[in-house]
Structures are given as structure tokens and as C-alpha cells.
């Protein structure tokens, strides 16, 4: 049986790895893949956004399932194209993916569905946006409405900073087209959690909760990035300040207050959401509130969540059933098997101008660590070199958080390439909770 994986980053490597764990007899094809994925799959040089060739590839290989990794092909309508061709595909349609690609749309869905989130307003002109900043008061958050690779959000400590952010987006064109519409949003206080849930339009199967680390440097300093590391599970209850080894209460709360009402609102709009619904949440004193939705697996959350997600019947079976339109199988469930900590190794110059072409030396494999490739390539001589901002994601696994963190940090330290940047404190909040 053949599965096509669309994309070529760390998330897609983790998907390939997990699918092979679920069923070693699966034959995997990746478009375009990367040198790490190439150890598990046949990599075909088709870009993730080349919709015509992706459809042709799935037909030619008789793929029983195609899984879409990144947001760009979803935003371009890859799922609509696959469905029109009668091909089973895991992911939302272009209209449903707007829950990620338009923050303004997502906000309206949440307001209509009564999903807890920060108050926000959408503007296209500077004076209106500035006056909203003054009404809300600082701290306040300014966001580019469209896709900006996780970088179009500015948390402003002062009104003056917010004014600058608005100018940069609406006048200075800082985020191109995605910044021509800005959201001014109330600041939420709390700890962040990512809940990745498989959705079939009506029902959900939430996976193990994870926590991302968006800032470049240890201690949550430095610029925002696509994500410098993650861990799963997270020992948090459903209210700020509640520590709980059992995250069931958190997931139940998120399912009933966030995920199911959102799916209902999407159905009402004629845009049923199927695929992976990612809720980025702030756990506040009033419970979980949505920071953002994504329409796909998180990166690097997938590299932490998938290795510990013990899904029954299996992730493969569940994704295939959803892709075929059969819905999540009755009795499907997910629980955590152990702990995972993922440390991202980024290239010199990341996030602004990542340098490419630095040779990479990987340490000897160890049973409690998996090195997922993200931005790597083979050069003319076949050597592994850096080829993107986030180069590798090293997931340490263990029966405890501490063991997983050690395995991840030790392995990350042993990878060698010039200018390597990484955080040695992934999971510091979990550690502070006494894990
Ligand atoms: P986003 O791309 O919407 O996930 O935002 C990136 C990061 O900005 C989030 O992970 C939060 O750390 C922060 N952020 C976004 N919106 C808010 C908010 N309303 N209140 C506090 N922090 C926020
Ligand atoms: N790690 C955040 C994201 O995938 O958007």
C-alpha cells in the first residue's frame, strides 16, 4: 500500500517515521522529501505546491492516502484538486484552511461559535488601527492577517511599539500581501499549549498536548521563529496555575469548548474541516483561549507529538479513514506512550538570513533519540549540508520528561555544522513544574 507525503521538512520526516512505525510494509513516496525522509521513502522531485504534478503522482503510484504537510499547498487548494480527482487525501479544502490562512476569518468563526479567544478587530487603515490600540491599551498584539510563517505577530509592550508595528505592516509592507490587513488583539496572560486534533468535519481525536518554543534563544529571548523546540505531553490542567500529570481534563475542555464548536461553525459556513486542526491555546485563569488555529500538523510539535502518540487503531488507519470520508473510526483513541523533547538545530543567520551549504556531521545513532531532517540537502559530492532555516529537529524519547530532555540535549550538542544555533532549555517550564 502506498502513501504519498507532501512536503519536505521536519514535520514530514516525523510523519513518514510514524507511518513506518504503524505499518513497516507501507511504501512511502514523498514530494519533494529531504535526505532524512529518503531513508524511509522514495523522494520525487515535485514541489509541494505543484498541484498538477502532485495529482499525477498520486494517480501514477495509486496512493491509498496522501497526507499534506505544509500550509502552502492547502492554501493553494491541493485538497480540492485531489477530491475532484477522486483521490483520498488528508487535509482541509482551501476554504476550510482559511481558518489558518486568514486570521480575520478565524476570529469571526470563533466569535460566532462562542469559542474563547482574545478580543480583536481588523483594520486596513492606520488611524483606525491606532485608535483601537488606544482603546485596548498596552500590552497589545498586532498581527498581519495572512500567512507569514509564524513571524507576522508582534506582541507590543507599549502603545508606541504598536503604532510602529501597524506602520510597518500597513505602510512599510513588512509582510507583503499578508500584512495589508492587520488585527489588533487584546493581550492574553498565561501559558501556551498546542493541541493537534484529527478532525473529520464533525468529530475530533485530539493527540497528545505539546508546547512550542517560538523565541530563538534560551530563556525565551530573541526574535520569534517558526519554532525552536517542543515537548509532549504537557503537565497542565485546564486552568492557569493547575499542574496535572493527567492532561485528560485539559483535552476534554479544549474539545468541548474549542474544537467541537469550531467544527460546527465551519459546517454551518459550508466549509467542513477535515484533516488536522491545530489549536494554539493560552491557558488563562478562565481556561483555554485560542491564540490561533492552524490547518495542519505543527512544526516542530509534530516531531514531539507523533513519536509518543499511541493511536488506536493507528494513526495511519485513522488518517486513511478520514481521507476516504469515512470519519474517525468508532473507538479511536490516543494516549501518550512516554515523553518526547524536540530540540531544533537552526542554521547560522536564522531567522533573518539562514546560511546554506554548511556540511553537517551527525552523531552515532542512539536508541532514545531520533534526528528528523528539516532543512538539509545533499551537495554535488553527496555530502549532507544545511539547506534551510531550521536544519534538524532532534527528538529525545524516554519514560520520563527528564530522560527525554537529556537524550535530546545530548544529541543536539553532538550534531556538528558551522554556525549551529539551538536552545539547551527546551521544556524549561515542564522542568520548573518538577517533571
Ligand atoms: P501566532 O502566530 O498567532 O501563534 O502568534 C505568535 C505568538 O505570539 C504566540 O505563540 C504567542 O506567544 C504570541 N501571541 C499571539 N497572540 C497573543 C495574544 N493575544 N496574547 C498574548 N500573546 C499572544
Ligand atoms: N510551531 C508552530 C506552527 O507549526 O505553526
Short mmCIF file of C-alpha atoms and ligand atoms in Angstrom, two decimals:
data_model
loop_
_atom_site.label_atom_id
_atom_site.label_comp_id
_atom_site.label_asym_id
_atom_site.label_seq_id
_atom_site.Cartn_x
_atom_site.Cartn_y
_atom_site.Cartn_z
CA UNK A 1 0.00 0.00 0.00
CA UNK A 2 1.38 3.41 -0.95
CA UNK A 3 1.18 6.67 1.00
CA UNK A 4 2.21 9.99 -0.54
CA UNK A 5 3.56 12.60 1.85
CA UNK A 6 3.59 16.17 0.54
CA UNK A 7 6.34 18.39 1.95
CA UNK A 8 9.99 18.16 2.84
CA UNK A 9 10.55 19.41 6.38
CA UNK A 10 10.95 18.00 9.87
CA UNK A 11 7.21 17.57 10.27
CA UNK A 12 7.01 15.44 7.13
CA UNK A 13 10.00 13.37 8.25
CA UNK A 14 8.18 12.72 11.53
CA UNK A 15 5.01 11.75 9.62
CA UNK A 16 7.00 9.32 7.48
CA UNK A 17 8.70 7.86 10.56
CA UNK A 18 5.38 7.43 12.38
CA UNK A 19 3.65 5.83 9.39
CA UNK A 20 6.51 3.34 9.07
CA UNK A 21 6.19 2.53 12.77
CA UNK A 22 2.48 1.95 12.31
CA UNK A 23 2.99 -0.31 9.33
CA UNK A 24 6.52 -1.16 8.15
CA UNK A 25 5.11 -2.66 4.96
CA UNK A 26 3.81 0.73 3.78
CA UNK A 27 5.52 2.05 0.71
CA UNK A 28 6.12 5.77 1.15
CA UNK A 29 6.59 8.38 -1.54
CA UNK A 30 7.50 11.96 -0.61
CA UNK A 31 7.23 15.11 -2.71
CA UNK A 32 9.78 16.55 -2.51
CA UNK A 33 11.04 14.98 0.75
CA UNK A 34 14.56 15.53 2.03
CA UNK A 35 17.69 13.43 2.70
CA UNK A 36 16.31 12.16 6.03
CA UNK A 37 12.95 11.21 4.55
CA UNK A 38 14.86 9.46 1.76
CA UNK A 39 15.86 6.78 4.27
CA UNK A 40 12.18 5.85 4.67
CA UNK A 41 10.57 6.90 1.41
CA UNK A 42 11.18 7.38 -2.27
CA UNK A 43 11.64 11.13 -2.75
CA UNK A 44 10.30 12.53 -6.00
CA UNK A 45 11.38 15.98 -7.13
CA UNK A 46 7.92 17.50 -7.25
CA UNK A 47 7.40 20.73 -5.31
CA UNK A 48 4.79 20.72 -2.54
CA UNK A 49 2.91 23.46 -4.39
CA UNK A 50 2.96 21.87 -7.86
CA UNK A 51 -0.65 20.72 -7.73
CA UNK A 52 -0.84 19.22 -11.23
CA UNK A 53 2.18 17.03 -10.70
CA UNK A 54 1.08 16.02 -7.19
CA UNK A 55 -2.25 14.76 -8.54
CA UNK A 56 -0.45 12.96 -11.35
CA UNK A 57 1.99 11.38 -8.89
CA UNK A 58 -0.80 10.11 -6.62
CA UNK A 59 -2.62 8.62 -9.61
CA UNK A 60 0.52 7.04 -11.04
CA UNK A 61 1.50 5.45 -7.70
CA UNK A 62 -2.10 4.54 -6.80
CA UNK A 63 -1.67 6.20 -3.42
CA UNK A 64 -4.23 4.93 -0.88
CA UNK A 65 -3.59 8.03 1.17
CA UNK A 66 -1.95 11.41 0.59
CA UNK A 67 -1.01 13.47 3.64
CA UNK A 68 -0.41 17.18 3.15
CA UNK A 69 2.25 18.59 5.49
CA UNK A 70 2.67 22.35 4.88
CA UNK A 71 0.11 25.14 4.70
CA UNK A 72 1.10 26.49 1.27
CA UNK A 73 -0.41 23.63 -0.78
CA UNK A 74 -3.54 23.69 1.41
CA UNK A 75 -3.88 27.41 0.76
CA UNK A 76 -3.43 26.72 -2.96
CA UNK A 77 -6.30 24.21 -2.93
CA UNK A 78 -4.43 20.91 -3.19
CA UNK A 79 -7.18 19.06 -1.30
CA UNK A 80 -9.88 20.40 -3.62
CA UNK A 81 -7.86 19.14 -6.59
CA UNK A 82 -7.36 15.69 -5.07
CA UNK A 83 -11.04 15.39 -4.15
CA UNK A 84 -12.09 16.45 -7.65
CA UNK A 85 -9.90 13.64 -8.99
CA UNK A 86 -11.45 11.16 -6.52
CA UNK A 87 -8.18 10.66 -4.60
CA UNK A 88 -8.12 10.08 -0.81
CA UNK A 89 -6.33 12.99 0.82
CA UNK A 90 -5.82 14.02 4.45
CA UNK A 91 -6.19 17.77 4.86
CA UNK A 92 -8.74 20.59 4.64
CA UNK A 93 -10.06 22.21 1.47
CA UNK A 94 -8.82 25.66 0.60
CA UNK A 95 -11.99 27.20 2.05
CA UNK A 96 -11.60 25.28 5.31
CA UNK A 97 -7.87 26.06 5.52
CA UNK A 98 -8.79 29.74 5.77
CA UNK A 99 -9.05 29.07 9.47
CA UNK A 100 -5.25 29.32 9.30
CA UNK A 101 -4.63 31.45 6.24
CA UNK A 102 -6.91 34.31 7.30
CA UNK A 103 -6.68 35.36 10.92
CA UNK A 104 -9.62 37.68 10.29
CA UNK A 105 -11.79 34.74 9.13
CA UNK A 106 -10.66 32.57 12.06
CA UNK A 107 -11.57 35.32 14.51
CA UNK A 108 -15.06 35.66 13.03
CA UNK A 109 -15.62 31.90 13.23
CA UNK A 110 -14.58 31.92 16.89
CA UNK A 111 -16.79 34.88 17.75
CA UNK A 112 -19.81 33.28 16.05
CA UNK A 113 -19.16 29.92 17.69
CA UNK A 114 -18.59 31.39 21.13
CA UNK A 115 -15.09 29.93 21.25
CA UNK A 116 -12.97 31.64 23.92
CA UNK A 117 -10.33 33.87 22.32
CA UNK A 118 -8.88 37.35 22.66
CA UNK A 119 -10.97 40.35 21.59
CA UNK A 120 -9.67 41.62 18.26
CA UNK A 121 -10.54 43.95 15.42
CA UNK A 122 -9.43 44.01 11.79
CA UNK A 123 -8.15 47.14 10.03
CA UNK A 124 -6.81 48.25 6.67
CA UNK A 125 -6.01 51.85 7.62
CA UNK A 126 -3.50 53.25 10.10
CA UNK A 127 -5.68 55.78 12.03
CA UNK A 128 -8.40 53.22 12.79
CA UNK A 129 -5.86 50.63 13.91
CA UNK A 130 -4.10 53.19 16.10
CA UNK A 131 -7.31 54.25 17.74
CA UNK A 132 -8.11 50.63 18.57
CA UNK A 133 -4.67 50.27 20.19
CA UNK A 134 -5.57 53.19 22.44
CA UNK A 135 -8.91 51.67 23.37
CA UNK A 136 -7.35 48.29 24.26
CA UNK A 137 -4.26 49.75 25.97
CA UNK A 138 -0.83 48.11 26.23
CA UNK A 139 0.31 45.40 26.25
CA UNK A 140 -1.42 44.69 22.97
CA UNK A 141 -0.79 42.40 20.00
CA UNK A 142 -0.57 43.44 16.33
CA UNK A 143 -0.88 40.70 13.69
CA UNK A 144 -0.63 40.50 9.92
CA UNK A 145 -3.83 38.78 8.82
CA UNK A 146 -2.36 36.43 6.23
CA UNK A 147 0.33 33.73 6.26
CA UNK A 148 3.70 35.00 7.49
CA UNK A 149 5.50 31.79 8.53
CA UNK A 150 4.82 32.41 12.21
CA UNK A 151 6.59 35.75 12.10
CA UNK A 152 3.74 38.20 11.45
CA UNK A 153 2.82 38.68 15.11
CA UNK A 154 4.21 41.46 17.28
CA UNK A 155 3.49 41.49 21.00
CA UNK A 156 3.79 45.18 21.91
CA UNK A 157 4.64 46.31 25.44
CA UNK A 158 3.77 49.93 24.68
CA UNK A 159 1.35 51.92 22.52
CA UNK A 160 4.33 53.41 20.65
CA UNK A 161 5.56 49.93 19.72
CA UNK A 162 2.09 49.02 18.48
CA UNK A 163 2.00 52.17 16.33
CA UNK A 164 5.34 51.19 14.81
CA UNK A 165 4.12 47.65 14.12
CA UNK A 166 0.99 48.96 12.40
CA UNK A 167 3.07 51.33 10.26
CA UNK A 168 5.48 48.55 9.32
CA UNK A 169 2.65 46.29 8.17
CA UNK A 170 0.21 48.72 6.53
CA UNK A 171 2.65 51.30 5.17
CA UNK A 172 6.09 49.65 5.16
CA UNK A 173 4.77 46.43 3.57
CA UNK A 174 6.82 44.43 6.12
CA UNK A 175 4.91 41.21 5.48
CA UNK A 176 3.92 41.79 1.86
CA UNK A 177 0.32 40.98 0.98
CA UNK A 178 -0.29 39.14 4.25
CA UNK A 179 0.14 42.43 6.13
CA UNK A 180 -2.30 44.61 4.19
CA UNK A 181 -4.89 43.75 6.77
CA UNK A 182 -3.92 43.87 10.44
CA UNK A 183 -5.54 42.59 13.58
CA UNK A 184 -5.24 44.50 16.80
CA UNK A 185 -5.72 41.99 19.58
CA UNK A 186 -6.06 42.06 23.34
CA UNK A 187 -3.05 40.58 25.17
CA UNK A 188 -3.70 37.26 26.92
CA UNK A 189 -1.78 36.25 30.01
CA UNK A 190 -0.98 32.59 30.58
CA UNK A 191 0.95 29.56 29.39
CA UNK A 192 0.70 28.30 25.81
CA UNK A 193 -0.21 24.78 24.71
CA UNK A 194 -0.68 23.31 21.25
CA UNK A 195 -3.43 20.74 20.80
CA UNK A 196 -3.26 18.88 17.49
CA UNK A 197 -6.52 17.10 16.71
CA UNK A 198 -7.59 14.89 13.85
CA UNK A 199 -10.93 16.18 12.59
CA UNK A 200 -13.47 14.58 10.27
CA UNK A 201 -15.77 17.56 9.91
CA UNK A 202 -17.89 16.64 12.94
CA UNK A 203 -15.76 14.83 15.48
CA UNK A 204 -12.19 15.07 16.72
CA UNK A 205 -9.42 12.87 18.02
CA UNK A 206 -7.03 15.12 19.97
CA UNK A 207 -3.43 13.92 20.09
CA UNK A 208 -1.01 14.41 22.99
CA UNK A 209 -0.73 18.11 24.01
CA UNK A 210 2.58 19.84 23.28
CA UNK A 211 4.36 23.10 24.00
CA UNK A 212 6.30 25.01 21.37
CA UNK A 213 9.23 27.43 21.97
CA UNK A 214 8.91 30.28 19.48
CA UNK A 215 11.77 32.51 20.58
CA UNK A 216 15.25 31.95 19.13
CA UNK A 217 17.26 31.98 22.35
CA UNK A 218 17.28 30.17 25.69
CA UNK A 219 15.20 31.88 28.36
CA UNK A 220 12.60 32.82 25.71
CA UNK A 221 14.68 35.73 24.49
CA UNK A 222 15.45 36.90 20.96
CA UNK A 223 13.22 37.09 17.89
CA UNK A 224 10.22 34.90 17.14
CA UNK A 225 10.89 31.93 14.87
CA UNK A 226 8.89 29.11 13.29
CA UNK A 227 9.64 27.15 16.49
CA UNK A 228 12.93 26.18 18.17
CA UNK A 229 11.69 23.13 20.04
CA UNK A 230 8.75 21.36 21.60
CA UNK A 231 7.87 18.67 24.08
CA UNK A 232 4.93 16.36 24.74
CA UNK A 233 2.97 15.61 26.84
CA UNK A 234 2.49 18.80 28.87
CA UNK A 235 1.57 18.52 32.57
CA UNK A 236 -1.08 21.21 32.59
CA UNK A 237 -4.66 21.24 33.72
CA UNK A 238 -7.38 23.36 32.13
CA UNK A 239 -6.83 26.48 34.26
CA UNK A 240 -3.81 28.75 34.73
CA UNK A 241 -1.60 27.53 37.54
CA UNK A 242 -3.02 23.99 37.67
CA UNK A 243 -0.33 21.33 37.24
CA UNK A 244 -1.62 17.91 36.29
CA UNK A 245 0.18 14.81 35.13
CA UNK A 246 -3.08 13.78 33.55
CA UNK A 247 -3.88 16.09 30.67
CA UNK A 248 -7.29 14.47 30.04
CA UNK A 249 -9.16 17.32 31.72
CA UNK A 250 -7.35 19.84 29.53
CA UNK A 251 -8.16 17.90 26.35
CA UNK A 252 -11.80 17.40 27.35
CA UNK A 253 -12.15 21.11 27.97
CA UNK A 254 -10.48 22.00 24.67
CA UNK A 255 -12.62 19.50 22.80
CA UNK A 256 -15.94 20.72 24.20
CA UNK A 257 -15.24 24.46 24.35
CA UNK A 258 -12.98 24.95 21.34
CA UNK A 259 -12.74 22.10 18.82
CA UNK A 260 -16.33 20.89 18.50
CA UNK A 261 -17.94 24.37 18.37
CA UNK A 262 -15.37 25.38 15.75
CA UNK A 263 -16.16 22.35 13.60
CA UNK A 264 -19.88 23.12 13.92
CA UNK A 265 -19.32 26.73 12.86
CA UNK A 266 -17.26 25.60 9.87
CA UNK A 267 -20.01 23.17 8.81
CA UNK A 268 -22.58 25.95 9.09
CA UNK A 269 -20.48 28.05 6.73
CA UNK A 270 -20.38 25.20 4.22
CA UNK A 271 -16.66 24.67 4.88
CA UNK A 272 -16.47 21.45 6.89
CA UNK A 273 -12.96 20.99 8.28
CA UNK A 274 -11.29 17.64 7.78
CA UNK A 275 -7.63 16.90 8.41
CA UNK A 276 -5.53 18.16 11.27
CA UNK A 277 -6.90 21.06 13.28
CA UNK A 278 -4.19 22.64 15.40
CA UNK A 279 -5.37 24.84 18.25
CA UNK A 280 -2.72 27.17 19.65
CA UNK A 281 -4.08 27.93 23.11
CA UNK A 282 -3.35 30.20 26.02
CA UNK A 283 -4.25 28.55 29.33
CA UNK A 284 -5.62 31.54 31.22
CA UNK A 285 -7.27 31.90 34.61
CA UNK A 286 -10.60 31.40 32.76
CA UNK A 287 -9.41 28.28 30.95
CA UNK A 288 -8.09 27.70 27.43
CA UNK A 289 -8.45 30.57 24.96
CA UNK A 290 -7.43 30.33 21.31
CA UNK A 291 -4.36 32.22 20.11
CA UNK A 292 -4.54 30.81 16.60
CA UNK A 293 -5.66 27.85 14.54
CA UNK A 294 -3.52 26.04 12.03
CA UNK A 295 -4.88 23.72 9.38
CA UNK A 296 -2.04 21.18 9.57
CA UNK A 297 0.38 19.47 11.93
CA UNK A 298 2.61 21.91 13.82
CA UNK A 299 6.32 22.06 13.17
CA UNK A 300 8.17 21.26 15.47
CA UNK A 301 5.22 19.97 17.54
CA UNK A 302 4.74 17.01 15.18
CA UNK A 303 8.32 15.87 15.84
CA UNK A 304 7.50 15.62 19.57
CA UNK A 305 3.84 14.54 19.41
CA UNK A 306 3.96 11.82 16.77
CA UNK A 307 6.69 9.68 18.42
CA UNK A 308 4.68 9.48 21.67
CA UNK A 309 1.17 9.40 20.19
CA UNK A 310 -0.09 5.88 20.75
CA UNK A 311 -3.14 5.94 18.49
CA UNK A 312 -5.62 3.09 18.20
CA UNK A 313 -6.31 1.60 15.73
CA UNK A 314 -3.24 3.50 14.37
CA UNK A 315 -2.53 6.99 13.08
CA UNK A 316 -2.37 5.55 9.58
CA UNK A 317 -5.79 3.86 9.89
CA UNK A 318 -7.39 6.99 11.33
CA UNK A 319 -5.94 9.33 8.70
CA UNK A 320 -6.91 6.94 5.91
CA UNK A 321 -10.49 6.67 7.19
CA UNK A 322 -10.77 10.47 7.38
CA UNK A 323 -9.22 10.87 3.92
CA UNK A 324 -11.76 8.45 2.47
CA UNK A 325 -14.62 10.40 4.02
CA UNK A 326 -15.49 7.55 6.41
CA UNK A 327 -14.86 9.66 9.51
CA UNK A 328 -12.81 8.86 12.58
CA UNK A 329 -13.29 5.15 13.35
CA UNK A 330 -15.56 4.39 16.32
CA UNK A 331 -13.48 3.74 19.43
CA UNK A 332 -10.40 5.51 18.10
CA UNK A 333 -8.27 6.91 20.92
CA UNK A 334 -4.86 8.37 21.60
CA UNK A 335 -2.71 8.22 24.69
CA UNK A 336 0.89 9.20 25.40
CA UNK A 337 3.49 6.47 25.46
CA UNK A 338 6.38 8.09 27.31
CA UNK A 339 7.80 11.57 26.83
CA UNK A 340 9.40 13.42 23.93
CA UNK A 341 11.54 16.54 23.82
CA UNK A 342 12.48 18.03 20.45
CA UNK A 343 15.39 20.43 20.03
CA UNK A 344 15.60 22.31 16.73
CA UNK A 345 19.04 22.99 15.26
CA UNK A 346 18.92 26.12 13.12
CA UNK A 347 21.36 27.44 10.55
CA UNK A 348 23.68 30.40 11.05
CA UNK A 349 21.73 33.59 10.37
CA UNK A 350 18.30 32.10 11.17
CA UNK A 351 15.63 33.52 11.29
CA UNK A 352 16.55 36.51 9.11
CA UNK A 353 19.03 35.16 6.57
CA UNK A 354 19.81 31.48 7.11
CA UNK A 355 23.06 30.41 5.53
CA UNK A 356 23.05 27.36 3.28
CA UNK A 357 25.69 24.84 2.33
CA UNK A 358 27.42 24.18 5.67
CA UNK A 359 28.46 20.49 5.89
CA UNK A 360 26.67 18.54 8.64
CA UNK A 361 28.15 15.71 10.73
CA UNK A 362 25.60 13.57 12.59
CA UNK A 363 26.49 11.66 15.76
CA UNK A 364 26.19 7.87 16.04
CA UNK A 365 22.53 6.84 16.37
CA UNK A 366 21.22 6.05 19.85
CA UNK A 367 18.01 4.21 20.68
CA UNK A 368 16.47 7.06 22.66
CA UNK A 369 16.87 9.81 20.03
CA UNK A 370 15.57 10.40 16.52
CA UNK A 371 17.14 13.01 14.23
CA UNK A 372 14.49 14.44 11.93
CA UNK A 373 15.75 16.34 8.89
CA UNK A 374 14.17 19.71 8.15
CA UNK A 375 16.38 21.96 6.00
CA UNK A 376 19.05 19.59 4.72
CA UNK A 377 20.26 18.64 1.24
CA UNK A 378 22.99 16.63 -0.47
CA UNK A 379 25.59 18.71 -2.26
CA UNK A 380 27.22 17.75 -5.57
CA UNK A 381 29.58 15.39 -3.74
CA UNK A 382 26.75 13.70 -1.84
CA UNK A 383 27.61 15.35 1.46
CA UNK A 384 24.83 16.35 3.83
CA UNK A 385 24.65 20.16 4.05
CA UNK A 386 22.40 22.81 5.56
CA UNK A 387 19.66 23.99 3.19
CA UNK A 388 17.10 25.90 5.23
CA UNK A 389 16.50 27.89 8.39
CA UNK A 390 15.59 25.01 10.63
CA UNK A 391 18.07 22.29 9.71
CA UNK A 392 17.33 19.36 12.03
CA UNK A 393 14.93 18.50 14.84
CA UNK A 394 16.36 16.14 17.43
CA UNK A 395 13.71 14.27 19.42
CA UNK A 396 14.78 12.60 22.63
CA UNK A 397 12.49 9.90 23.99
CA UNK A 398 12.19 8.44 27.46
CA UNK A 399 9.95 7.13 30.20
CA UNK A 400 10.23 10.50 31.97
CA UNK A 401 10.45 14.08 30.80
CA UNK A 402 13.94 14.38 32.29
CA UNK A 403 15.24 11.36 30.38
CA UNK A 404 13.77 12.64 27.11
CA UNK A 405 15.23 16.09 27.69
CA UNK A 406 18.67 14.64 28.36
CA UNK A 407 18.58 12.50 25.23
CA UNK A 408 17.51 15.46 23.10
CA UNK A 409 20.02 17.93 24.53
CA UNK A 410 22.96 15.48 24.37
CA UNK A 411 22.23 14.51 20.79
CA UNK A 412 21.69 18.14 19.73
CA UNK A 413 25.05 19.08 21.24
CA UNK A 414 26.79 16.33 19.25
CA UNK A 415 25.49 17.35 15.83
CA UNK A 416 28.10 19.44 14.08
CA UNK A 417 27.76 22.18 11.49
CA UNK A 418 29.19 25.69 11.32
CA UNK A 419 27.03 28.34 12.95
CA UNK A 420 24.64 25.83 14.58
CA UNK A 421 22.05 27.58 16.77
CA UNK A 422 19.92 25.76 19.31
CA UNK A 423 18.30 26.17 22.69
CA UNK A 424 19.50 23.99 25.53
CA UNK A 425 16.42 24.71 27.65
CA UNK A 426 13.57 23.11 25.70
CA UNK A 427 10.87 22.18 28.20
CA UNK A 428 12.08 24.55 30.90
CA UNK A 429 8.53 25.16 32.09
CA UNK A 430 7.89 21.45 32.43
CA UNK A 431 11.14 21.08 34.34
CA UNK A 432 10.13 24.00 36.61
CA UNK A 433 6.91 22.11 37.37
CA UNK A 434 9.09 19.40 38.83
CA UNK A 435 8.97 16.89 35.97
P1 LIG B 1 0.51 33.33 16.42
O1 LIG B 1 1.32 33.33 15.16
O2 LIG B 1 -0.85 33.93 16.29
O3 LIG B 1 0.51 31.98 17.08
O4 LIG B 1 1.32 34.23 17.48
C1 LIG B 1 2.68 34.00 17.76
C2 LIG B 1 2.92 34.15 19.23
O5 LIG B 1 2.58 35.45 19.69
C3 LIG B 1 2.06 33.23 20.06
O6 LIG B 1 2.59 31.96 20.15
C4 LIG B 1 2.04 33.96 21.39
O7 LIG B 1 3.22 33.70 22.12
C5 LIG B 1 2.02 35.39 20.99
N1 LIG B 1 0.65 35.89 20.96
C6 LIG B 1 -0.18 35.94 19.90
N2 LIG B 1 -1.38 36.46 20.22
C7 LIG B 1 -1.31 36.75 21.53
C8 LIG B 1 -2.24 37.33 22.48
N3 LIG B 1 -3.46 37.73 22.11
N4 LIG B 1 -1.84 37.48 23.75
C9 LIG B 1 -0.59 37.10 24.13
N5 LIG B 1 0.32 36.56 23.30
C10 LIG B 1 -0.03 36.38 22.02
N1 LIG B 2 5.04 25.54 15.65
C1 LIG B 2 4.02 26.38 15.21
C2 LIG B 2 3.47 26.06 13.90
O1 LIG B 2 3.67 24.99 13.35
O2 LIG B 2 2.77 26.88 13.35
#
